């Protein structure tokens, strides 16, 4: 596997993590990597920022009484 493929895989995993799509075993393994890989933490942070900005485009709606 090449470095580019590894980075692409990590980017996809970071997105899955940020979206909360990982199964528990995969999530725990990924969180262990997050603890020791600053670049991976940065990828997750970037995903979280991109996803949070989506909420800015949605109008607030008050719940019915």
C-alpha positions as a LaTeX table, in Angstrom:
\begin{tabular}{lrrr}
\hline
Residue & $x$ (\AA) & $y$ (\AA) & $z$ (\AA) \\
\hline
Unk1 & 0.00 & 0.00 & 0.00 \\
Unk2 & 1.34 & 3.43 & $-0.88$ \\
Unk3 & 1.52 & 6.50 & 1.33 \\
Unk4 & $-1.15$ & 8.17 & $-0.83$ \\
Unk5 & $-3.49$ & 5.23 & $-0.38$ \\
Unk6 & $-2.84$ & 5.23 & 3.38 \\
Unk7 & $-3.65$ & 8.96 & 3.56 \\
Unk8 & $-6.81$ & 8.45 & 1.50 \\
Unk9 & $-7.87$ & 5.57 & 3.76 \\
Unk10 & $-7.18$ & 7.66 & 6.86 \\
Unk11 & $-9.19$ & 10.55 & 5.41 \\
Unk12 & $-12.15$ & 8.22 & 4.84 \\
Unk13 & $-11.81$ & 6.76 & 8.34 \\
Unk14 & $-11.66$ & 10.25 & 9.84 \\
Unk15 & $-14.88$ & 11.11 & 8.03 \\
Unk16 & $-16.58$ & 7.95 & 9.24 \\
Unk17 & $-15.47$ & 8.70 & 12.79 \\
Unk18 & $-16.68$ & 12.32 & 12.63 \\
Unk19 & $-20.06$ & 11.15 & 11.34 \\
Unk20 & $-20.34$ & 8.48 & 14.05 \\
Unk21 & $-20.55$ & 5.64 & 11.55 \\
Unk22 & $-17.93$ & 3.30 & 13.04 \\
Unk23 & $-18.82$ & 0.09 & 14.81 \\
Unk24 & $-17.59$ & $-0.10$ & 18.42 \\
Unk25 & $-14.48$ & $-2.27$ & 17.79 \\
Unk26 & $-13.37$ & $-0.14$ & 14.84 \\
Unk27 & $-14.08$ & 3.05 & 16.81 \\
Unk28 & $-11.95$ & 1.89 & 19.75 \\
Unk29 & $-9.07$ & 0.96 & 17.45 \\
Unk30 & $-9.36$ & 4.31 & 15.67 \\
Unk31 & $-9.42$ & 6.20 & 18.98 \\
Unk32 & $-6.22$ & 4.40 & 20.01 \\
Unk33 & $-4.62$ & 5.70 & 16.81 \\
Unk34 & $-5.96$ & 9.20 & 17.52 \\
Unk35 & $-4.16$ & 9.17 & 20.86 \\
Unk36 & $-0.79$ & 8.70 & 19.17 \\
Unk37 & $-1.20$ & 10.30 & 15.70 \\
Unk38 & $-1.54$ & 14.11 & 15.62 \\
Unk39 & $-2.08$ & 14.15 & 11.83 \\
Unk40 & $-5.06$ & 11.83 & 12.21 \\
Unk41 & $-6.51$ & 14.07 & 14.93 \\
Unk42 & $-6.19$ & 16.99 & 12.54 \\
Unk43 & $-8.10$ & 15.08 & 9.85 \\
Unk44 & $-10.94$ & 14.40 & 12.30 \\
Unk45 & $-10.97$ & 18.06 & 13.39 \\
Unk46 & $-11.18$ & 19.17 & 9.74 \\
Unk47 & $-14.10$ & 16.82 & 9.12 \\
Unk48 & $-15.88$ & 18.09 & 12.22 \\
Unk49 & $-15.49$ & 21.68 & 11.03 \\
Unk50 & $-16.80$ & 20.87 & 7.56 \\
Unk51 & $-19.78$ & 19.01 & 8.98 \\
Unk52 & $-20.56$ & 21.72 & 11.54 \\
Unk53 & $-20.72$ & 24.32 & 8.79 \\
Unk54 & $-23.59$ & 22.38 & 7.20 \\
Unk55 & $-25.78$ & 23.33 & 10.17 \\
Unk56 & $-25.23$ & 27.00 & 9.33 \\
Unk57 & $-27.21$ & 26.49 & 6.12 \\
Unk58 & $-30.30$ & 25.12 & 7.87 \\
Unk59 & $-32.91$ & 27.53 & 9.17 \\
Unk60 & $-33.96$ & 27.14 & 12.79 \\
Unk61 & $-37.49$ & 25.87 & 13.34 \\
Unk62 & $-39.30$ & 26.09 & 16.65 \\
Unk63 & $-40.78$ & 22.80 & 17.80 \\
Unk64 & $-44.58$ & 22.60 & 17.94 \\
Unk65 & $-46.19$ & 23.17 & 21.35 \\
\hline
\end{tabular}
